[in-house]
Amino acid sequence: MNVPIYQQALGADFSRLQPELQEYFSLVPGSGRYGVGEGTFDVVGCRQEWLRPLLRLTSGEEAFFPEYGENIPFRIENHAHQDPFGRSSLTARREIRFPGRTRIFQDTTSATLRNGAPQLVDYVGRYRRLVTDLNLSVTVEGRLRGVSEASRLLLGPLRIPLPAALDAKAYAEQWWDPAEGPAGKHRIQVKVIQPQIGLVLVYAGSFDYRLRPYTGGSSAHSFLPRYAQPDRWENRV
C-alpha cells in the first residue's frame, strides 16, 4: 500500500493535522506530481557572527550555510519517490536566495522499520553524510512538530554516533495560517540548537504551495529529477 511516509509515522494522528497540512504531506511515489512552495523567510541563517566562518567551511555540504538575513525569498520542492534501496522517501530541495548568492539546502527523509514500527530517518546534505532520527507529533491545534535527534556521521565506512553533548537538535513546527495573506499560507519555523553553542541555525517564514505534474508525466515510483538527486545515496541508519 502506497501510504505517505508522514502518515506511516504518525498513524491515526495524521488525521488530526490541519487539512492543508494533510495535503502537503500526502505526496506518494508514483503520483506523477511534485510539490512547489515559494515564499519569504522572515529570518534565515546563522545569527552568531563568530560561528559563520566555521559554517562557511561546511557550506559545500548543502546542509548549513554562513549567511544570515531577513525577508529572504525562498523556494522549496518536495519529491516523493523510492530511494535506490526501495524505501519510500521524500526529498526536499530548498533554494534560499540571499542577496548576491543562492544557497541550496537539501535532505531525504526515508521510512524504515524500528522494532516493528515505522520510523523516519533524515539524510541531510548533498552527500547524505549526516543522519538523524525524526520524531513527530501533532499539537492540539493540528500543527506538525518534529525533532531531529540522535545524529550520526557517515564518513566512508565509519558510522559515528554523536554524543549528546555535541549533537545539535533541530526543532521544527509547520502549520497553516488562514490569516496570512488574502487566502492563507503555510508557515514554518525551524531552530537548530547545539547545547554547547546555542542557536546554530534558524529559519521561519511563510509560503504558498501547489502541486505540479512532472515534465513528460513520469509516474515511476523511483523517479527523481536529476537536479534533485544527491551526489551520494546512503542506506545505513
PDB file of N, CA and C in Angstrom, residues 22-70:
ATOM      1  N   GLN A  22      -2.311  18.000   5.888  1.00  0.00           N
ATOM      2  CA  GLN A  22      -2.504  16.647   5.381  1.00  0.00           C
ATOM      3  C   GLN A  22      -2.250  16.599   3.869  1.00  0.00           C
ATOM      4  N   GLU A  23      -2.725  17.612   3.172  1.00  0.00           N
ATOM      5  CA  GLU A  23      -2.486  17.676   1.723  1.00  0.00           C
ATOM      6  C   GLU A  23      -1.002  17.854   1.432  1.00  0.00           C
ATOM      7  N   TYR A  24      -0.335  18.724   2.192  1.00  0.00           N
ATOM      8  CA  TYR A  24       1.085  18.989   1.975  1.00  0.00           C
ATOM      9  C   TYR A  24       1.909  17.719   2.127  1.00  0.00           C
ATOM     10  N   PHE A  25       1.588  16.906   3.134  1.00  0.00           N
ATOM     11  CA  PHE A  25       2.393  15.733   3.439  1.00  0.00           C
ATOM     12  C   PHE A  25       1.837  14.446   2.827  1.00  0.00           C
ATOM     13  N   SER A  26       0.993  14.569   1.813  1.00  0.00           N
ATOM     14  CA  SER A  26       0.360  13.383   1.228  1.00  0.00           C
ATOM     15  C   SER A  26       0.973  12.931  -0.091  1.00  0.00           C
ATOM     16  N   LEU A  27       2.087  13.524  -0.509  1.00  0.00           N
ATOM     17  CA  LEU A  27       2.740  13.056  -1.734  1.00  0.00           C
ATOM     18  C   LEU A  27       3.213  11.614  -1.572  1.00  0.00           C
ATOM     19  N   VAL A  28       3.023  10.808  -2.613  1.00  0.00           N
ATOM     20  CA  VAL A  28       3.478   9.417  -2.592  1.00  0.00           C
ATOM     21  C   VAL A  28       4.267   9.127  -3.874  1.00  0.00           C
ATOM     22  N   PRO A  29       5.185   8.167  -3.821  1.00  0.00           N
ATOM     23  CA  PRO A  29       5.909   7.772  -5.030  1.00  0.00           C
ATOM     24  C   PRO A  29       4.944   7.310  -6.116  1.00  0.00           C
ATOM     25  N   GLY A  30       5.245   7.710  -7.353  1.00  0.00           N
ATOM     26  CA  GLY A  30       4.443   7.275  -8.483  1.00  0.00           C
ATOM     27  C   GLY A  30       3.241   8.138  -8.779  1.00  0.00           C
ATOM     28  N   SER A  31       3.064   9.245  -8.046  1.00  0.00           N
ATOM     29  CA  SER A  31       1.890  10.093  -8.273  1.00  0.00           C
ATOM     30  C   SER A  31       1.997  10.899  -9.564  1.00  0.00           C
ATOM     31  N   GLY A  32       3.224  11.056 -10.078  1.00  0.00           N
ATOM     32  CA  GLY A  32       3.430  11.871 -11.265  1.00  0.00           C
ATOM     33  C   GLY A  32       3.463  13.360 -10.977  1.00  0.00           C
ATOM     34  N   ARG A  33       3.461  13.728  -9.685  1.00  0.00           N
ATOM     35  CA  ARG A  33       3.446  15.139  -9.312  1.00  0.00           C
ATOM     36  C   ARG A  33       4.505  15.416  -8.244  1.00  0.00           C
ATOM     37  N   TYR A  34       4.898  16.673  -8.141  1.00  0.00           N
ATOM     38  CA  TYR A  34       5.788  17.124  -7.081  1.00  0.00           C
ATOM     39  C   TYR A  34       5.262  18.439  -6.523  1.00  0.00           C
ATOM     40  N   GLY A  35       5.702  18.781  -5.316  1.00  0.00           N
ATOM     41  CA  GLY A  35       5.228  19.995  -4.677  1.00  0.00           C
ATOM     42  C   GLY A  35       6.207  21.138  -4.824  1.00  0.00           C
ATOM     43  N   VAL A  36       5.686  22.345  -5.006  1.00  0.00           N
ATOM     44  CA  VAL A  36       6.497  23.556  -5.123  1.00  0.00           C
ATOM     45  C   VAL A  36       5.968  24.596  -4.154  1.00  0.00           C
ATOM     46  N   GLY A  37       6.834  25.083  -3.287  1.00  0.00           N
ATOM     47  CA  GLY A  37       6.489  26.158  -2.382  1.00  0.00           C
ATOM     48  C   GLY A  37       7.369  27.362  -2.636  1.00  0.00           C
ATOM     49  N   GLU A  38       6.770  28.543  -2.622  1.00  0.00           N
ATOM     50  CA  GLU A  38       7.528  29.791  -2.804  1.00  0.00           C
ATOM     51  C   GLU A  38       7.039  30.816  -1.791  1.00  0.00           C
ATOM     52  N   GLY A  39       7.991  31.460  -1.145  1.00  0.00           N
ATOM     53  CA  GLY A  39       7.609  32.428  -0.134  1.00  0.00           C
ATOM     54  C   GLY A  39       8.797  33.218   0.369  1.00  0.00           C
ATOM     55  N   THR A  40       8.697  33.678   1.618  1.00  0.00           N
ATOM     56  CA  THR A  40       9.716  34.539   2.201  1.00  0.00           C
ATOM     57  C   THR A  40      10.024  34.082   3.619  1.00  0.00           C
ATOM     58  N   PHE A  41      11.321  33.975   3.912  1.00  0.00           N
ATOM     59  CA  PHE A  41      11.740  33.745   5.285  1.00  0.00           C
ATOM     60  C   PHE A  41      11.827  35.087   6.001  1.00  0.00           C
ATOM     61  N   ASP A  42      11.113  35.202   7.106  1.00  0.00           N
ATOM     62  CA  ASP A  42      11.241  36.417   7.926  1.00  0.00           C
ATOM     63  C   ASP A  42      12.668  36.533   8.458  1.00  0.00           C
ATOM     64  N   VAL A  43      13.207  35.398   8.899  1.00  0.00           N
ATOM     65  CA  VAL A  43      14.609  35.300   9.316  1.00  0.00           C
ATOM     66  C   VAL A  43      15.143  33.971   8.810  1.00  0.00           C
ATOM     67  N   VAL A  44      16.426  33.946   8.445  1.00  0.00           N
ATOM     68  CA  VAL A  44      17.032  32.697   7.998  1.00  0.00           C
ATOM     69  C   VAL A  44      18.546  32.788   8.128  1.00  0.00           C
ATOM     70  N   GLY A  45      19.138  31.719   8.669  1.00  0.00           N
ATOM     71  CA  GLY A  45      20.591  31.628   8.709  1.00  0.00           C
ATOM     72  C   GLY A  45      21.149  31.574  10.117  1.00  0.00           C
ATOM     73  N   CYS A  46      22.418  31.939  10.222  1.00  0.00           N
ATOM     74  CA  CYS A  46      23.163  31.883  11.482  1.00  0.00           C
ATOM     75  C   CYS A  46      23.281  33.285  12.068  1.00  0.00           C
ATOM     76  N   ARG A  47      22.701  33.476  13.250  1.00  0.00           N
ATOM     77  CA  ARG A  47      22.732  34.792  13.873  1.00  0.00           C
ATOM     78  C   ARG A  47      24.067  35.088  14.550  1.00  0.00           C
ATOM     79  N   GLN A  48      24.833  34.065  14.901  1.00  0.00           N
ATOM     80  CA  GLN A  48      26.068  34.251  15.657  1.00  0.00           C
ATOM     81  C   GLN A  48      27.232  34.496  14.692  1.00  0.00           C
ATOM     82  N   GLU A  49      27.713  35.715  14.670  1.00  0.00           N
ATOM     83  CA  GLU A  49      28.740  36.093  13.701  1.00  0.00           C
ATOM     84  C   GLU A  49      30.014  35.271  13.875  1.00  0.00           C
ATOM     85  N   TRP A  50      30.394  34.939  15.100  1.00  0.00           N
ATOM     86  CA  TRP A  50      31.639  34.207  15.329  1.00  0.00           C
ATOM     87  C   TRP A  50      31.581  32.793  14.777  1.00  0.00           C
ATOM     88  N   LEU A  51      30.360  32.267  14.595  1.00  0.00           N
ATOM     89  CA  LEU A  51      30.196  30.895  14.111  1.00  0.00           C
ATOM     90  C   LEU A  51      30.190  30.815  12.585  1.00  0.00           C
ATOM     91  N   ARG A  52      29.935  31.915  11.917  1.00  0.00           N
ATOM     92  CA  ARG A  52      29.772  31.886  10.464  1.00  0.00           C
ATOM     93  C   ARG A  52      31.007  31.410   9.711  1.00  0.00           C
ATOM     94  N   PRO A  53      32.234  31.783  10.109  1.00  0.00           N
ATOM     95  CA  PRO A  53      33.401  31.229   9.388  1.00  0.00           C
ATOM     96  C   PRO A  53      33.473  29.709   9.440  1.00  0.00           C
ATOM     97  N   LEU A  54      33.055  29.105  10.556  1.00  0.00           N
ATOM     98  CA  LEU A  54      33.052  27.648  10.650  1.00  0.00           C
ATOM     99  C   LEU A  54      32.014  27.043   9.712  1.00  0.00           C
ATOM    100  N   LEU A  55      30.850  27.660   9.640  1.00  0.00           N
ATOM    101  CA  LEU A  55      29.807  27.156   8.746  1.00  0.00           C
ATOM    102  C   LEU A  55      30.195  27.332   7.283  1.00  0.00           C
ATOM    103  N   ARG A  56      31.019  28.358   7.010  1.00  0.00           N
ATOM    104  CA  ARG A  56      31.468  28.553   5.626  1.00  0.00           C
ATOM    105  C   ARG A  56      32.308  27.367   5.158  1.00  0.00           C
ATOM    106  N   LEU A  57      33.027  26.733   6.082  1.00  0.00           N
ATOM    107  CA  LEU A  57      33.844  25.571   5.731  1.00  0.00           C
ATOM    108  C   LEU A  57      32.999  24.376   5.320  1.00  0.00           C
ATOM    109  N   THR A  58      31.759  24.316   5.798  1.00  0.00           N
ATOM    110  CA  THR A  58      30.897  23.176   5.501  1.00  0.00           C
ATOM    111  C   THR A  58      29.792  23.516   4.507  1.00  0.00           C
ATOM    112  N   SER A  59      29.815  24.710   3.939  1.00  0.00           N
ATOM    113  CA  SER A  59      28.719  25.137   3.073  1.00  0.00           C
ATOM    114  C   SER A  59      28.579  24.277   1.824  1.00  0.00           C
ATOM    115  N   GLY A  60      29.677  23.639   1.385  1.00  0.00           N
ATOM    116  CA  GLY A  60      29.605  22.775   0.223  1.00  0.00           C
ATOM    117  C   GLY A  60      28.777  21.515   0.448  1.00  0.00           C
ATOM    118  N   GLU A  61      28.488  21.207   1.713  1.00  0.00           N
ATOM    119  CA  GLU A  61      27.654  20.048   2.023  1.00  0.00           C
ATOM    120  C   GLU A  61      26.186  20.298   1.687  1.00  0.00           C
ATOM    121  N   GLU A  62      25.812  21.565   1.500  1.00  0.00           N
ATOM    122  CA  GLU A  62      24.430  21.963   1.242  1.00  0.00           C
ATOM    123  C   GLU A  62      23.514  21.499   2.372  1.00  0.00           C
ATOM    124  N   ALA A  63      23.995  21.700   3.604  1.00  0.00           N
ATOM    125  CA  ALA A  63      23.220  21.389   4.796  1.00  0.00           C
ATOM    126  C   ALA A  63      23.193  22.584   5.736  1.00  0.00           C
ATOM    127  N   PHE A  64      24.320  23.282   5.862  1.00  0.00           N
ATOM    128  CA  PHE A  64      24.418  24.505   6.666  1.00  0.00           C
ATOM    129  C   PHE A  64      25.030  25.596   5.795  1.00  0.00           C
ATOM    130  N   PHE A  65      24.845  26.847   6.209  1.00  0.00           N
ATOM    131  CA  PHE A  65      25.376  27.958   5.420  1.00  0.00           C
ATOM    132  C   PHE A  65      25.665  29.116   6.367  1.00  0.00           C
ATOM    133  N   PRO A  66      26.615  29.994   6.017  1.00  0.00           N
ATOM    134  CA  PRO A  66      27.070  31.029   6.947  1.00  0.00           C
ATOM    135  C   PRO A  66      26.268  32.322   6.907  1.00  0.00           C
ATOM    136  N   GLU A  67      25.439  32.515   5.897  1.00  0.00           N
ATOM    137  CA  GLU A  67      24.732  33.788   5.772  1.00  0.00           C
ATOM    138  C   GLU A  67      23.610  33.926   6.809  1.00  0.00           C
ATOM    139  N   TYR A  68      23.198  35.155   7.030  1.00  0.00           N
ATOM    140  CA  TYR A  68      22.013  35.449   7.814  1.00  0.00           C
ATOM    141  C   TYR A  68      21.290  36.614   7.151  1.00  0.00           C
ATOM    142  N   GLY A  69      19.963  36.538   7.115  1.00  0.00           N
ATOM    143  CA  GLY A  69      19.214  37.622   6.508  1.00  0.00           C
ATOM    144  C   GLY A  69      17.770  37.642   6.976  1.00  0.00           C
ATOM    145  N   GLU A  70      17.094  38.734   6.658  1.00  0.00           N
ATOM    146  CA  GLU A  70      15.675  38.895   6.957  1.00  0.00           C
ATOM    147  C   GLU A  70      14.941  39.230   5.674  1.00  0.00           C
TER     148      GLU A  70
END
